[in-house]
Amino acid sequence: MKESIQYKVFRVFNVSLLILIVALTFYPFLNIVAQSFSSEAYINAGKVNIWPKGFNVGTYKIIVRDSMFWINYKNTVVYTVVGTAIQMVMTTMFAYALSKKRLLGREFFTMFAVFTMFFGGGLIPNYVLVKSLGFGNTMWAIVVPGAISVFNMLIMKTFFQNIPEELEEAAIMDGSSTYGTLLKIVLPLSLPVIATMILFYSVGNWNSWFPAFIYLNDKELFPVQIYLRNLIKGAEGSLSSGATSADNLTQISANIKAVTMVLTVLPILCVYPYVQKYFVSGVMLGSVKG
């Protein structure tokens, strides 16, 4: 079929607009990467755009040579993996149960979960609860309190409701148990929403630093975000107090924030392409109906 002139004009306009949006979105990230490899003179002068000026890897060398950085980096990986696993198990089981109309008290449990989205105990009661459970200064203070996100649970619940009940009924007639039906029938059909939830939870766990800041005292238990935060504060504080180790300290203070952003976002950028194809379909399929 021959394309009309109007359609060709629309395609050109559409492609041009999308390229512009991508460029505007991508520019800040390129600028951050460029700053992380630039010298402090060019950064302070505002001459760094999307290409490094006065190429410098001094801040990267200082960070990666510090053994505590790798200890804290390992902690972040552990917290992310363990936390995401706990969250996926708890969210999936809760969402699957609430998706069944035959569940007694289904509406009550749903409203109870939604209630917690708008009302919480606050920081001090949460701190007291975590301490009373014996989770203080342990990994469990990081991975347990956020075991279920109600927003993510509602998305999964809606997705499970869209799966034909006949499939589960056929499995039950073949002798499958409730857990067998969930593991062998429901979850394989739910890969889009599962991949989306894994992405949501893993990104949240990877970027999380405030719970560790509140509940952890041992530096060897800190996630890498706390390490980098302390490094930024230390560099800024040393400069403001007039400390004199001029060259290294000035260079670190100039691009430490850019280096921090690159080091923290890099793992997520590596993982995202593998789950991106499930991302849109998972969210959309999980929000078709309430």
Tab-separated table of C-alpha atoms in Angstrom:
chain	number	residue	atom	x	y	z
A	1	MET	CA	0.000	0.000	0.000
A	2	LYS	CA	1.407	3.383	-1.022
A	3	GLU	CA	1.972	5.780	1.849
A	4	SER	CA	0.236	9.133	1.632
A	5	ILE	CA	2.106	12.424	1.865
A	6	GLN	CA	0.383	13.192	5.162
A	7	TYR	CA	1.560	9.891	6.627
A	8	LYS	CA	5.143	10.494	5.467
A	9	VAL	CA	5.087	13.948	7.061
A	10	PHE	CA	3.722	12.433	10.269
A	11	ARG	CA	6.487	9.804	10.328
A	12	VAL	CA	9.203	12.410	9.851
A	13	PHE	CA	7.717	14.600	12.563
A	14	ASN	CA	7.251	11.641	14.915
A	15	VAL	CA	10.809	10.350	14.448
A	16	SER	CA	12.263	13.843	14.853
A	17	LEU	CA	10.293	14.420	18.050
A	18	LEU	CA	11.353	11.071	19.515
A	19	ILE	CA	15.004	11.722	18.670
A	20	LEU	CA	14.772	15.098	20.400
A	21	ILE	CA	13.200	13.534	23.503
A	22	VAL	CA	15.877	10.821	23.624
A	23	ALA	CA	18.628	13.438	23.283
A	24	LEU	CA	17.160	15.576	26.069
A	25	THR	CA	16.839	12.505	28.283
A	26	PHE	CA	20.276	11.106	27.515
A	27	TYR	CA	22.223	14.362	27.802
A	28	PRO	CA	22.217	14.620	31.638
A	29	PHE	CA	23.589	11.095	31.964
A	30	LEU	CA	26.351	11.751	29.417
A	31	ASN	CA	27.182	14.955	31.267
A	32	ILE	CA	27.497	13.096	34.573
A	33	VAL	CA	29.773	10.459	33.020
A	34	ALA	CA	31.905	13.170	31.436
A	35	GLN	CA	32.239	15.006	34.754
A	36	SER	CA	33.306	11.818	36.516
A	37	PHE	CA	36.317	11.587	34.178
A	38	SER	CA	37.183	15.300	34.094
A	39	SER	CA	39.621	17.385	36.120
A	40	GLU	CA	38.344	19.777	38.761
A	41	ALA	CA	39.462	22.918	36.903
A	42	TYR	CA	37.184	22.230	33.935
A	43	ILE	CA	34.301	21.095	36.177
A	44	ASN	CA	34.413	24.231	38.327
A	45	ALA	CA	34.651	26.385	35.188
A	46	GLY	CA	31.519	24.725	33.773
A	47	LYS	CA	33.292	23.610	30.587
A	48	VAL	CA	32.319	19.928	30.715
A	49	ASN	CA	29.410	18.927	28.468
A	50	ILE	CA	29.234	15.404	27.054
A	51	TRP	CA	32.962	14.805	26.640
A	52	PRO	CA	35.551	14.693	29.465
A	53	LYS	CA	37.916	17.640	29.759
A	54	GLY	CA	41.328	17.150	31.356
A	55	PHE	CA	40.841	13.382	31.556
A	56	ASN	CA	41.204	12.229	35.153
A	57	VAL	CA	40.457	8.976	36.949
A	58	GLY	CA	41.880	9.998	40.314
A	59	THR	CA	38.592	9.758	42.196
A	60	TYR	CA	37.841	6.319	40.717
A	61	LYS	CA	41.304	5.093	41.783
A	62	ILE	CA	40.891	6.374	45.328
A	63	ILE	CA	37.489	4.701	45.690
A	64	VAL	CA	38.277	1.306	44.132
A	65	ARG	CA	41.549	0.990	46.078
A	66	ASP	CA	39.682	1.275	49.370
A	67	SER	CA	38.853	-2.198	50.717
A	68	MET	CA	35.852	-0.803	52.605
A	69	PHE	CA	34.283	0.218	49.297
A	70	TRP	CA	34.258	-3.408	48.114
A	71	ILE	CA	32.966	-4.664	51.467
A	72	ASN	CA	30.087	-2.186	51.319
A	73	TYR	CA	29.519	-2.942	47.634
A	74	LYS	CA	29.203	-6.644	48.486
A	75	ASN	CA	26.733	-5.727	51.233
A	76	THR	CA	24.592	-3.825	48.750
A	77	VAL	CA	24.521	-6.823	46.404
A	78	VAL	CA	23.555	-9.137	49.284
A	79	TYR	CA	20.864	-6.766	50.553
A	80	THR	CA	19.455	-6.382	47.061
A	81	VAL	CA	19.368	-10.114	46.280
A	82	VAL	CA	18.058	-11.248	49.678
A	83	GLY	CA	15.620	-8.345	50.008
A	84	THR	CA	14.215	-8.820	46.511
A	85	ALA	CA	13.815	-12.575	47.077
A	86	ILE	CA	11.908	-12.028	50.335
A	87	GLN	CA	9.767	-9.301	48.798
A	88	MET	CA	8.882	-11.385	45.752
A	89	VAL	CA	7.880	-14.410	47.836
A	90	MET	CA	5.765	-12.392	50.259
A	91	THR	CA	4.180	-10.166	47.610
A	92	THR	CA	3.385	-13.087	45.291
A	93	MET	CA	1.755	-15.170	48.019
A	94	PHE	CA	-0.279	-12.255	49.365
A	95	ALA	CA	-1.377	-11.138	45.890
A	96	TYR	CA	-2.312	-14.675	44.815
A	97	ALA	CA	-4.435	-15.215	47.911
A	98	LEU	CA	-6.270	-11.886	47.489
A	99	SER	CA	-6.933	-12.607	43.815
A	100	LYS	CA	-9.237	-15.502	44.787
A	101	LYS	CA	-12.866	-14.533	45.272
A	102	ARG	CA	-13.430	-17.585	47.470
A	103	LEU	CA	-11.046	-16.261	50.134
A	104	LEU	CA	-12.956	-15.444	53.318
A	105	GLY	CA	-12.392	-11.846	54.383
A	106	ARG	CA	-10.854	-10.956	51.027
A	107	GLU	CA	-12.248	-7.422	51.001
A	108	PHE	CA	-11.141	-6.810	54.590
A	109	PHE	CA	-7.551	-7.904	53.923
A	110	THR	CA	-7.429	-5.830	50.739
A	111	MET	CA	-8.670	-2.702	52.492
A	112	PHE	CA	-6.323	-3.380	55.414
A	113	ALA	CA	-3.381	-3.503	53.000
A	114	VAL	CA	-4.510	-0.345	51.170
A	115	PHE	CA	-4.918	1.442	54.520
A	116	THR	CA	-1.195	1.068	55.163
A	117	MET	CA	-0.452	3.006	51.965
A	118	PHE	CA	-1.901	6.164	53.502
A	119	PHE	CA	-1.285	5.743	57.226
A	120	GLY	CA	1.891	4.572	58.957
A	121	GLY	CA	3.309	4.496	62.451
A	122	GLY	CA	6.136	6.902	61.706
A	123	LEU	CA	9.888	6.721	62.090
A	124	ILE	CA	10.146	6.353	65.865
A	125	PRO	CA	7.615	3.476	66.225
A	126	ASN	CA	9.306	1.700	63.298
A	127	TYR	CA	12.688	2.133	64.947
A	128	VAL	CA	11.388	0.800	68.268
A	129	LEU	CA	9.759	-2.172	66.523
A	130	VAL	CA	12.912	-3.095	64.602
A	131	LYS	CA	15.006	-2.850	67.766
A	132	SER	CA	12.522	-4.893	69.805
A	133	LEU	CA	12.608	-7.657	67.196
A	134	GLY	CA	16.374	-7.872	67.598
A	135	PHE	CA	17.046	-6.668	64.064
A	136	GLY	CA	19.146	-3.671	65.117
A	137	ASN	CA	22.569	-3.522	63.408
A	138	THR	CA	21.804	-6.621	61.305
A	139	MET	CA	20.970	-7.292	57.687
A	140	TRP	CA	17.373	-8.103	58.641
A	141	ALA	CA	16.706	-4.498	59.588
A	142	ILE	CA	17.241	-3.672	55.906
A	143	VAL	CA	15.468	-6.528	54.114
A	144	VAL	CA	12.500	-7.414	56.370
A	145	PRO	CA	10.559	-4.166	57.124
A	146	GLY	CA	9.832	-3.525	53.434
A	147	ALA	CA	8.889	-7.112	52.637
A	148	ILE	CA	5.634	-6.120	50.901
A	149	SER	CA	4.909	-3.080	48.772
A	150	VAL	CA	1.142	-2.676	48.643
A	151	PHE	CA	1.335	-0.911	45.283
A	152	ASN	CA	3.269	-3.812	43.741
A	153	MET	CA	0.981	-6.312	45.454
A	154	LEU	CA	-2.118	-4.718	43.899
A	155	ILE	CA	-0.547	-4.869	40.441
A	156	MET	CA	0.224	-8.572	40.876
A	157	LYS	CA	-3.231	-9.233	42.322
A	158	THR	CA	-4.890	-7.700	39.270
A	159	PHE	CA	-2.608	-9.682	36.958
A	160	PHE	CA	-3.492	-12.961	38.693
A	161	GLN	CA	-7.192	-12.124	38.398
A	162	ASN	CA	-6.803	-11.892	34.619
A	163	ILE	CA	-5.559	-15.489	34.349
A	164	PRO	CA	-8.471	-17.761	33.280
A	165	GLU	CA	-9.802	-19.721	36.238
A	166	GLU	CA	-10.357	-22.719	33.972
A	167	LEU	CA	-6.602	-23.335	33.859
A	168	GLU	CA	-6.374	-23.603	37.620
A	169	GLU	CA	-9.532	-25.696	37.832
A	170	ALA	CA	-8.109	-28.134	35.292
A	171	ALA	CA	-4.890	-28.405	37.310
A	172	ILE	CA	-6.835	-29.057	40.504
A	173	MET	CA	-8.876	-31.773	38.774
A	174	ASP	CA	-5.578	-33.402	37.765
A	175	GLY	CA	-4.605	-33.569	41.428
A	176	SER	CA	-2.502	-30.426	41.741
A	177	SER	CA	-2.338	-28.725	45.125
A	178	THR	CA	-2.757	-24.989	45.674
A	179	TYR	CA	1.004	-24.422	45.828
A	180	GLY	CA	1.558	-26.759	42.870
A	181	THR	CA	-0.947	-24.766	40.808
A	182	LEU	CA	0.765	-21.522	41.773
A	183	LEU	CA	4.265	-22.788	40.950
A	184	LYS	CA	3.515	-24.823	37.823
A	185	ILE	CA	0.607	-22.942	36.223
A	186	VAL	CA	0.256	-19.384	37.488
A	187	LEU	CA	3.878	-18.239	37.834
A	188	PRO	CA	5.029	-19.451	34.389
A	189	LEU	CA	2.150	-17.436	32.880
A	190	SER	CA	3.095	-14.400	34.960
A	191	LEU	CA	6.670	-13.784	33.799
A	192	PRO	CA	5.955	-10.215	32.593
A	193	VAL	CA	4.606	-9.002	35.933
A	194	ILE	CA	7.191	-10.999	37.902
A	195	ALA	CA	10.060	-9.457	35.914
A	196	THR	CA	8.523	-6.016	36.442
A	197	MET	CA	8.218	-6.523	40.190
A	198	ILE	CA	11.793	-7.823	40.391
A	199	LEU	CA	12.934	-4.662	38.629
A	200	PHE	CA	10.914	-2.419	40.961
A	201	TYR	CA	12.139	-4.146	44.099
A	202	SER	CA	15.774	-4.548	43.052
A	203	VAL	CA	16.111	-0.893	42.017
A	204	GLY	CA	14.499	0.208	45.286
A	205	ASN	CA	16.778	-2.030	47.357
A	206	TRP	CA	19.878	-1.012	45.421
A	207	ASN	CA	19.228	2.703	45.902
A	208	SER	CA	18.050	2.426	49.507
A	209	TRP	CA	20.294	4.036	52.104
A	210	PHE	CA	18.087	5.603	54.783
A	211	PRO	CA	17.169	2.346	56.633
A	212	ALA	CA	20.867	1.487	56.840
A	213	PHE	CA	21.603	5.011	58.066
A	214	ILE	CA	19.040	4.574	60.846
A	215	TYR	CA	19.472	0.947	61.915
A	216	LEU	CA	23.146	0.091	61.288
A	217	ASN	CA	26.157	1.124	63.361
A	218	ASP	CA	28.881	-1.192	62.069
A	219	LYS	CA	30.707	0.266	59.051
A	220	GLU	CA	31.291	-3.214	57.678
A	221	LEU	CA	27.517	-3.668	57.373
A	222	PHE	CA	26.916	-0.415	55.495
A	223	PRO	CA	25.677	-0.539	51.882
A	224	VAL	CA	27.798	1.217	49.282
A	225	GLN	CA	25.390	4.178	49.203
A	226	ILE	CA	26.293	5.024	52.816
A	227	TYR	CA	29.998	4.681	52.006
A	228	LEU	CA	29.719	7.079	49.079
A	229	ARG	CA	27.561	9.480	51.078
A	230	ASN	CA	30.168	9.593	53.831
A	231	LEU	CA	32.880	10.107	51.234
A	232	ILE	CA	31.020	13.094	49.781
A	233	LYS	CA	30.407	14.600	53.217
A	234	GLY	CA	34.021	13.994	54.209
A	235	ALA	CA	35.406	15.699	51.106
A	236	GLU	CA	33.054	18.671	51.442
A	237	GLY	CA	33.711	18.993	55.160
A	238	SER	CA	37.480	18.868	54.774
A	239	LEU	CA	37.444	21.591	52.159
A	240	SER	CA	35.115	23.841	54.149
A	241	SER	CA	37.317	23.477	57.248
A	242	GLY	CA	40.398	24.571	55.300
A	243	ALA	CA	42.198	21.222	55.310
A	244	THR	CA	45.236	21.197	53.101
A	245	SER	CA	45.820	18.161	50.959
A	246	ALA	CA	44.899	20.377	48.110
A	247	ASP	CA	45.258	18.455	44.861
A	248	ASN	CA	43.617	15.132	45.703
A	249	LEU	CA	40.997	16.613	48.012
A	250	THR	CA	39.961	19.327	45.577
A	251	GLN	CA	39.727	16.819	42.732
A	252	ILE	CA	37.621	14.405	44.817
A	253	SER	CA	35.264	17.165	45.941
A	254	ALA	CA	34.814	18.367	42.354
A	255	ASN	CA	33.576	15.134	40.797
A	256	ILE	CA	32.753	12.774	43.671
A	257	LYS	CA	29.007	13.214	43.117
A	258	ALA	CA	29.357	12.335	39.433
A	259	VAL	CA	31.521	9.297	40.251
A	260	THR	CA	28.971	8.239	42.877
A	261	MET	CA	26.109	8.390	40.397
A	262	VAL	CA	28.029	6.370	37.812
A	263	LEU	CA	29.069	3.658	40.281
A	264	THR	CA	25.564	3.253	41.720
A	265	VAL	CA	23.600	3.334	38.469
A	266	LEU	CA	25.922	1.084	36.447
A	267	PRO	CA	24.674	-2.297	37.793
A	268	ILE	CA	21.050	-1.312	37.190
A	269	LEU	CA	21.877	-0.272	33.624
A	270	CYS	CA	23.425	-3.693	33.070
A	271	VAL	CA	20.358	-5.533	34.395
A	272	TYR	CA	17.613	-3.381	32.879
A	273	PRO	CA	17.984	-4.486	29.204
A	274	TYR	CA	17.248	-8.084	30.196
A	275	VAL	CA	13.920	-7.250	31.851
A	276	GLN	CA	12.902	-4.230	29.772
A	277	LYS	CA	10.858	-6.335	27.327
A	278	TYR	CA	8.647	-7.471	30.217
A	279	PHE	CA	8.409	-4.068	31.856
A	280	VAL	CA	5.656	-2.326	29.863
A	281	SER	CA	3.541	-5.426	29.338
A	282	GLY	CA	3.803	-6.371	33.016
A	283	VAL	CA	2.585	-3.007	34.293
A	284	MET	CA	-0.156	-2.649	31.671
A	285	LEU	CA	-1.493	-6.186	32.074
A	286	GLY	CA	-1.508	-5.735	35.835
A	287	SER	CA	-3.564	-2.554	35.649
A	288	VAL	CA	-6.331	-3.493	33.227
A	289	LYS	CA	-9.029	-3.832	35.857
A	290	GLY	CA	-9.306	-3.527	39.632
